[in-house]
mmCIF file of C-alpha atoms in Angstrom:
data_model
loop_
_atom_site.group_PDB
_atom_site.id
_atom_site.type_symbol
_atom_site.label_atom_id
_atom_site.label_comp_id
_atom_site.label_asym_id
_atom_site.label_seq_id
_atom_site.Cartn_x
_atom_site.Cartn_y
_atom_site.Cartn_z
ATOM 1 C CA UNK A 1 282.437 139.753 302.983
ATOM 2 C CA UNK A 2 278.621 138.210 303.000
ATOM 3 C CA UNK A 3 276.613 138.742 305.464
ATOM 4 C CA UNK A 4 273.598 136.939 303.949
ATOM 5 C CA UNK A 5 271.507 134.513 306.143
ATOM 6 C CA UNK A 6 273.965 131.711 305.240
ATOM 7 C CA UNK A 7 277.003 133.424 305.622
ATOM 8 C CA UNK A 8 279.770 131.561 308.326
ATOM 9 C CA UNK A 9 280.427 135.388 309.318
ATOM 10 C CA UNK A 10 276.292 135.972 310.256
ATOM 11 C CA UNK A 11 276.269 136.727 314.057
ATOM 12 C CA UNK A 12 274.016 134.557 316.154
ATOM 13 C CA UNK A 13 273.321 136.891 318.797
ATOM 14 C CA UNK A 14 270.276 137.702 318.089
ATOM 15 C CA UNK A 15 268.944 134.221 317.627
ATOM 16 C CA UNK A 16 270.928 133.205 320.989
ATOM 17 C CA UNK A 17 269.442 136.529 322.714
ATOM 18 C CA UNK A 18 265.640 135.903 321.317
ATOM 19 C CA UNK A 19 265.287 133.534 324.006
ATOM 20 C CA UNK A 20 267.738 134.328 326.579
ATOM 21 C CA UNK A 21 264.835 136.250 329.338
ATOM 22 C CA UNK A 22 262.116 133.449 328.685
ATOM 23 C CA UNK A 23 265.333 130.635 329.612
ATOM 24 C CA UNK A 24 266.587 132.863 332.987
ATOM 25 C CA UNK A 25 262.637 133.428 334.139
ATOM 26 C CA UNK A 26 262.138 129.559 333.605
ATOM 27 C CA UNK A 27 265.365 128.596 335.469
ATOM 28 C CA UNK A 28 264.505 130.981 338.303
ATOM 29 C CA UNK A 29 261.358 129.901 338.471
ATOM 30 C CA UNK A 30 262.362 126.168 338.491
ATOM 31 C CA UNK A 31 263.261 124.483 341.995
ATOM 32 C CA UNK A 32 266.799 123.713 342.322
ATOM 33 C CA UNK A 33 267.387 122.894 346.129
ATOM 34 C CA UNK A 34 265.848 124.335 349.425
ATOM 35 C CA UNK A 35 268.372 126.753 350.617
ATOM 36 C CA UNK A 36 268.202 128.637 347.321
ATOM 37 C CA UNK A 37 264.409 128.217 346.599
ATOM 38 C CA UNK A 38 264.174 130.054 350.093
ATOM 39 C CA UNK A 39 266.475 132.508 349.184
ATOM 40 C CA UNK A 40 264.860 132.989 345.949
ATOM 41 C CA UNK A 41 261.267 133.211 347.611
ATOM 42 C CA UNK A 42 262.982 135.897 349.948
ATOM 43 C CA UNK A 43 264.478 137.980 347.113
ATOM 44 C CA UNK A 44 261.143 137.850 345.481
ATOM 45 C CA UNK A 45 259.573 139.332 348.633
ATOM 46 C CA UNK A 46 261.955 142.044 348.963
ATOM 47 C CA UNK A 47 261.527 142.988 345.492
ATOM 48 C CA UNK A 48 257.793 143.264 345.402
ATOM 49 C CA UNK A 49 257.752 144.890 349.214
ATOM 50 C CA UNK A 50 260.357 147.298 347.638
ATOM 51 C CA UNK A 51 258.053 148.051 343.824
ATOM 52 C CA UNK A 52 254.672 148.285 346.338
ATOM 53 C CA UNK A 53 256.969 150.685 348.296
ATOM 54 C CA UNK A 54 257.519 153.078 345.687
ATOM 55 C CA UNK A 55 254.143 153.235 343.996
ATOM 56 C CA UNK A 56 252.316 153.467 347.255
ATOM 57 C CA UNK A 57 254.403 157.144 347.457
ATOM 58 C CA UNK A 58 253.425 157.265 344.029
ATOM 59 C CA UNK A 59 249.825 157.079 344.628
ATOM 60 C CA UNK A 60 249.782 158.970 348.321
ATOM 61 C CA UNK A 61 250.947 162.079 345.601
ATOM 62 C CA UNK A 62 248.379 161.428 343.361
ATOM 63 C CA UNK A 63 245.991 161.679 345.122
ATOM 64 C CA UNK A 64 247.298 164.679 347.045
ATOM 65 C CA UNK A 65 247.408 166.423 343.807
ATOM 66 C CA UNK A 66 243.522 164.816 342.451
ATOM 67 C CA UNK A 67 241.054 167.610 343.447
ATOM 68 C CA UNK A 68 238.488 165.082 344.757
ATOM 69 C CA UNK A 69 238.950 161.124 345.511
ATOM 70 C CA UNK A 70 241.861 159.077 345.904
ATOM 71 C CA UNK A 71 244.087 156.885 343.937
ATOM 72 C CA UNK A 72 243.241 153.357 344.212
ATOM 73 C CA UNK A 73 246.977 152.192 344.678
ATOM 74 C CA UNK A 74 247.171 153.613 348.358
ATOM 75 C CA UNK A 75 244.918 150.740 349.301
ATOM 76 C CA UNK A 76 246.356 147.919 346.483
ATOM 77 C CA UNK A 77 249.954 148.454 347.254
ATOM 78 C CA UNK A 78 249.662 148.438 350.608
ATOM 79 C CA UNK A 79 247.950 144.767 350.605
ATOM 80 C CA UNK A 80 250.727 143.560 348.464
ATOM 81 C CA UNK A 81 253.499 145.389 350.596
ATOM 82 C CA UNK A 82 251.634 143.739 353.369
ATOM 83 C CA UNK A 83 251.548 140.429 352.596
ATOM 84 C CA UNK A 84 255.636 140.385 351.312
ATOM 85 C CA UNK A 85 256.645 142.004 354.634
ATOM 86 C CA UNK A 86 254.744 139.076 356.357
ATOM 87 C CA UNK A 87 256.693 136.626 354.036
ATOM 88 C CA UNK A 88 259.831 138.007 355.093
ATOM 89 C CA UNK A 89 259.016 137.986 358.384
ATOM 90 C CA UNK A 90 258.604 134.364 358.849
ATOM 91 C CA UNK A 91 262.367 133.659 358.904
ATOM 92 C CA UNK A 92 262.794 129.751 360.418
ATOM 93 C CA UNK A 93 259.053 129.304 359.787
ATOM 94 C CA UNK A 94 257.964 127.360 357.022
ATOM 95 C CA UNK A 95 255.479 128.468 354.432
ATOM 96 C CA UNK A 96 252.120 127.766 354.369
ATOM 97 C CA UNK A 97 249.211 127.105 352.093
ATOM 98 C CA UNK A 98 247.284 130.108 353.500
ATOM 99 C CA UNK A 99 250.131 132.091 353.254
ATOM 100 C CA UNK A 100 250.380 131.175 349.258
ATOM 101 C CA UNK A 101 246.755 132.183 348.997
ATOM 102 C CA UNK A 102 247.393 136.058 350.725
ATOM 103 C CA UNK A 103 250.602 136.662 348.894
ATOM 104 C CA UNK A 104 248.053 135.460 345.329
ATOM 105 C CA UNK A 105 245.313 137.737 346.483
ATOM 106 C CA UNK A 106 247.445 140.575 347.166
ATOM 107 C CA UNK A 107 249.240 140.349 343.444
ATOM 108 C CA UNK A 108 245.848 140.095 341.949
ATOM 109 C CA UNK A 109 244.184 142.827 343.846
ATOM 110 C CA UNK A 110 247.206 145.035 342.380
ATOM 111 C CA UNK A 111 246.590 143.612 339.032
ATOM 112 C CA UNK A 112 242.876 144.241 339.195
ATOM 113 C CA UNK A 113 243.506 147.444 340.048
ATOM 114 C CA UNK A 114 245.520 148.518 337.137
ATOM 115 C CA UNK A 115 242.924 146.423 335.099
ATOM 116 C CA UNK A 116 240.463 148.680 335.927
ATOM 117 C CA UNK A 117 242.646 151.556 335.135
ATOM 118 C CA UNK A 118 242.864 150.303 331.596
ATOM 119 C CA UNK A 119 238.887 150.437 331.826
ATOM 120 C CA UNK A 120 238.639 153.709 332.607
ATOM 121 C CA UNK A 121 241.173 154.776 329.713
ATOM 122 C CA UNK A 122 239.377 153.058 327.137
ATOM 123 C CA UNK A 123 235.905 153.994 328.064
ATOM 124 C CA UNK A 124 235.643 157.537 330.174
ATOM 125 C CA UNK A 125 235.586 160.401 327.857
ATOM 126 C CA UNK A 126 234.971 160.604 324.283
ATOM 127 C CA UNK A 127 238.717 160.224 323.597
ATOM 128 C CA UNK A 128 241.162 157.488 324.251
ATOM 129 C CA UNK A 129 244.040 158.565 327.195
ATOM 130 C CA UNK A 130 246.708 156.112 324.916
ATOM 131 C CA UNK A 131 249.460 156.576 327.449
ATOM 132 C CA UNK A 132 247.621 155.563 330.414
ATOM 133 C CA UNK A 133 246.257 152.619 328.261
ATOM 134 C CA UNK A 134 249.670 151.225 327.546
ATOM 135 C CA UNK A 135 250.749 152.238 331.065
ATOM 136 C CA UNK A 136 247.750 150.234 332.767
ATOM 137 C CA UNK A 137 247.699 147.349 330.504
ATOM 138 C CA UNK A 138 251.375 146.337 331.014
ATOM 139 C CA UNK A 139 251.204 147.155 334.485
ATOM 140 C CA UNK A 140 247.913 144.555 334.690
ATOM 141 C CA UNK A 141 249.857 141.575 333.161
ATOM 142 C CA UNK A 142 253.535 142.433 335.085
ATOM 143 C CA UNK A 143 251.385 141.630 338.158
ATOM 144 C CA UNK A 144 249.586 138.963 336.757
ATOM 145 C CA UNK A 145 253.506 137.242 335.863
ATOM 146 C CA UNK A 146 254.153 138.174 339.723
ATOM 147 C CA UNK A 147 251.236 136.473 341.084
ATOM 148 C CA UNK A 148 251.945 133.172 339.153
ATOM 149 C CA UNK A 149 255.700 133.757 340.328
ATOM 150 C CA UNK A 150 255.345 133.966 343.725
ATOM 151 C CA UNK A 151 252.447 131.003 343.794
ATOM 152 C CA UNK A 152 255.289 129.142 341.818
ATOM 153 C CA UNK A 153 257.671 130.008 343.868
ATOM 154 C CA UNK A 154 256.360 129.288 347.666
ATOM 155 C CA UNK A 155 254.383 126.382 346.101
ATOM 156 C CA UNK A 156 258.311 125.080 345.295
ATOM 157 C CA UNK A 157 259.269 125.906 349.191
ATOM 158 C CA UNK A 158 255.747 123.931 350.112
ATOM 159 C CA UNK A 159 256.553 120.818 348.442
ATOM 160 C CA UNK A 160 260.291 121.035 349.256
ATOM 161 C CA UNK A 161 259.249 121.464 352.893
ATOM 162 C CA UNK A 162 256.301 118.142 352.883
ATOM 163 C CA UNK A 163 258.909 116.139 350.769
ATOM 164 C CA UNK A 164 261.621 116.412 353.647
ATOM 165 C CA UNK A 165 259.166 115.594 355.954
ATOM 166 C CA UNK A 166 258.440 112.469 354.679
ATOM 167 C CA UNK A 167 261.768 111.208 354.225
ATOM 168 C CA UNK A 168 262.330 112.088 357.896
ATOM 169 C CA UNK A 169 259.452 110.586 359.354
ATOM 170 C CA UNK A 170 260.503 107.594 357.044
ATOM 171 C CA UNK A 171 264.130 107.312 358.548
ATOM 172 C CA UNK A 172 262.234 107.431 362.014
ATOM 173 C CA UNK A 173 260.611 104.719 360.989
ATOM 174 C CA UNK A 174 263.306 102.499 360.498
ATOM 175 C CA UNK A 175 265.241 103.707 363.231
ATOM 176 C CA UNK A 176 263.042 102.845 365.714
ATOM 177 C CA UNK A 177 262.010 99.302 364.163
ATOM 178 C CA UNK A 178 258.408 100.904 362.623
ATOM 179 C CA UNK A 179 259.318 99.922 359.564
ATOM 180 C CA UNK A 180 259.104 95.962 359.075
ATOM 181 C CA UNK A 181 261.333 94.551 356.676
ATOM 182 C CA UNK A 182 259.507 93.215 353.553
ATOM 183 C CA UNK A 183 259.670 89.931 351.387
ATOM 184 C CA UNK A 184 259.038 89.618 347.753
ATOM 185 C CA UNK A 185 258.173 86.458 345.543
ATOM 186 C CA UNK A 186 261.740 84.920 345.685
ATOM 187 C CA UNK A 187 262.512 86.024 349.276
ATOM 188 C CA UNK A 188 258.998 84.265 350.193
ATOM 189 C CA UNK A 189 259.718 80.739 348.374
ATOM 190 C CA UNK A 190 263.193 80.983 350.231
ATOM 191 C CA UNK A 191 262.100 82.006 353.323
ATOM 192 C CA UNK A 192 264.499 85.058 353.364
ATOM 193 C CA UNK A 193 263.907 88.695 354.189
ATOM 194 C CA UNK A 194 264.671 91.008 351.532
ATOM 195 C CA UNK A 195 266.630 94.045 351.940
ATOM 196 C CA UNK A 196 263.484 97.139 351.177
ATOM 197 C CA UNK A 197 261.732 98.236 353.607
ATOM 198 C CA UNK A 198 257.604 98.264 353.940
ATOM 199 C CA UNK A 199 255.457 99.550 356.843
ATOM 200 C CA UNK A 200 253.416 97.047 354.834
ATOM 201 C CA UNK A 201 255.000 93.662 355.602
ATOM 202 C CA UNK A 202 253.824 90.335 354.534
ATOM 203 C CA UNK A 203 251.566 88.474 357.094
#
């Protein structure tokens, strides 16, 4: 039996794999309709209040155990679990463009804070602390990927939110008799109205 690149018995997995986490995060991340963009802005709260949760502990008992100064994270984590539990908090209330800009900030502060971690592993000392590098550095651009997500992901909500409005104020229009029927070329030669709507009608 081949197995060779060309061979009909070759398993695709891989290939169909390779791409299979870059496809989910791009689905997620795309809007769909605004019951389950909310719900997925919600989730996404949740799981960053829960992540800024843990590391918060995580830094309390570092710097419990540092023999002088603190760990940074006490102060990061608790902006980001801040501004997540204020995001789930606003059930029924739509979300804001000064909201977007805290929940940003917060992710960034987090991500500037392992950024600076990966500073101080590459440049205190005369050796390299490796670990901590690696730990820092892929902690710096998992919160960089959370900061774009949740600005995608309540900017989605935001839209979502001003689109609806629109149409309703629209269909109040024409309710009401706001909205004056329009006439194009043929319906003005004829002397007809046509059957769109403008709340710019022809004089």
């Amino acid at each position: 039996m081949d197995f060779n690149y060309n061979s009909p018995f070759r398993s695709d997995y891989g290939r169909k794999s390779k791409f299979t986490l870059a496809s989910r995060l791009s689905e997620w991340l795309s809007p769909s309709n605004p019951v389950d963009d909310l719900l997925k802005m919600r989730r996404f709260a949740k799981t960053v209040l829960a992540s800024s949760g843990f590391f918060w502990s995580w830094a309390v008992y570092n710097t419990f155990m540092m023999k002088s100064g603190f760990d940074l994270g006490i102060a990061s984590f608790a902006v980001s679990a801040a501004s997540s539990a204020y995001l789930i908090s606003r059930r029924g209330e739509e979300p804001t463009r000064l909201v977007r800009f805290f929940v940003l900030l917060s992710h960034l502060v987090v991500a500037a804070n392992y950024a600076l971690g990966s500073l101080f592993a590459f440049t205190v000392g005369k050796v390299i602390y490796i670990r901590f590098a690696v730990y820092c550095v892929t902690f710096t651009l998992l919160w960089l990927f959370t900061a774009f997500a949740g600005w995608k992901l309540i900017s989605t909500n935001i839209a979502e939110i001003e689109e609806g409005d629109y149409e309703e104020d629209e269909t109040e229009d024409m309710r009401y008799g706001f909205a004056t029927p329009a006439y194009d070329d043929e319906d003005r030669e004829s002397g007809r109205k046509g059957d769109s709507y403008s709340s710019y009608p022809y004089l």
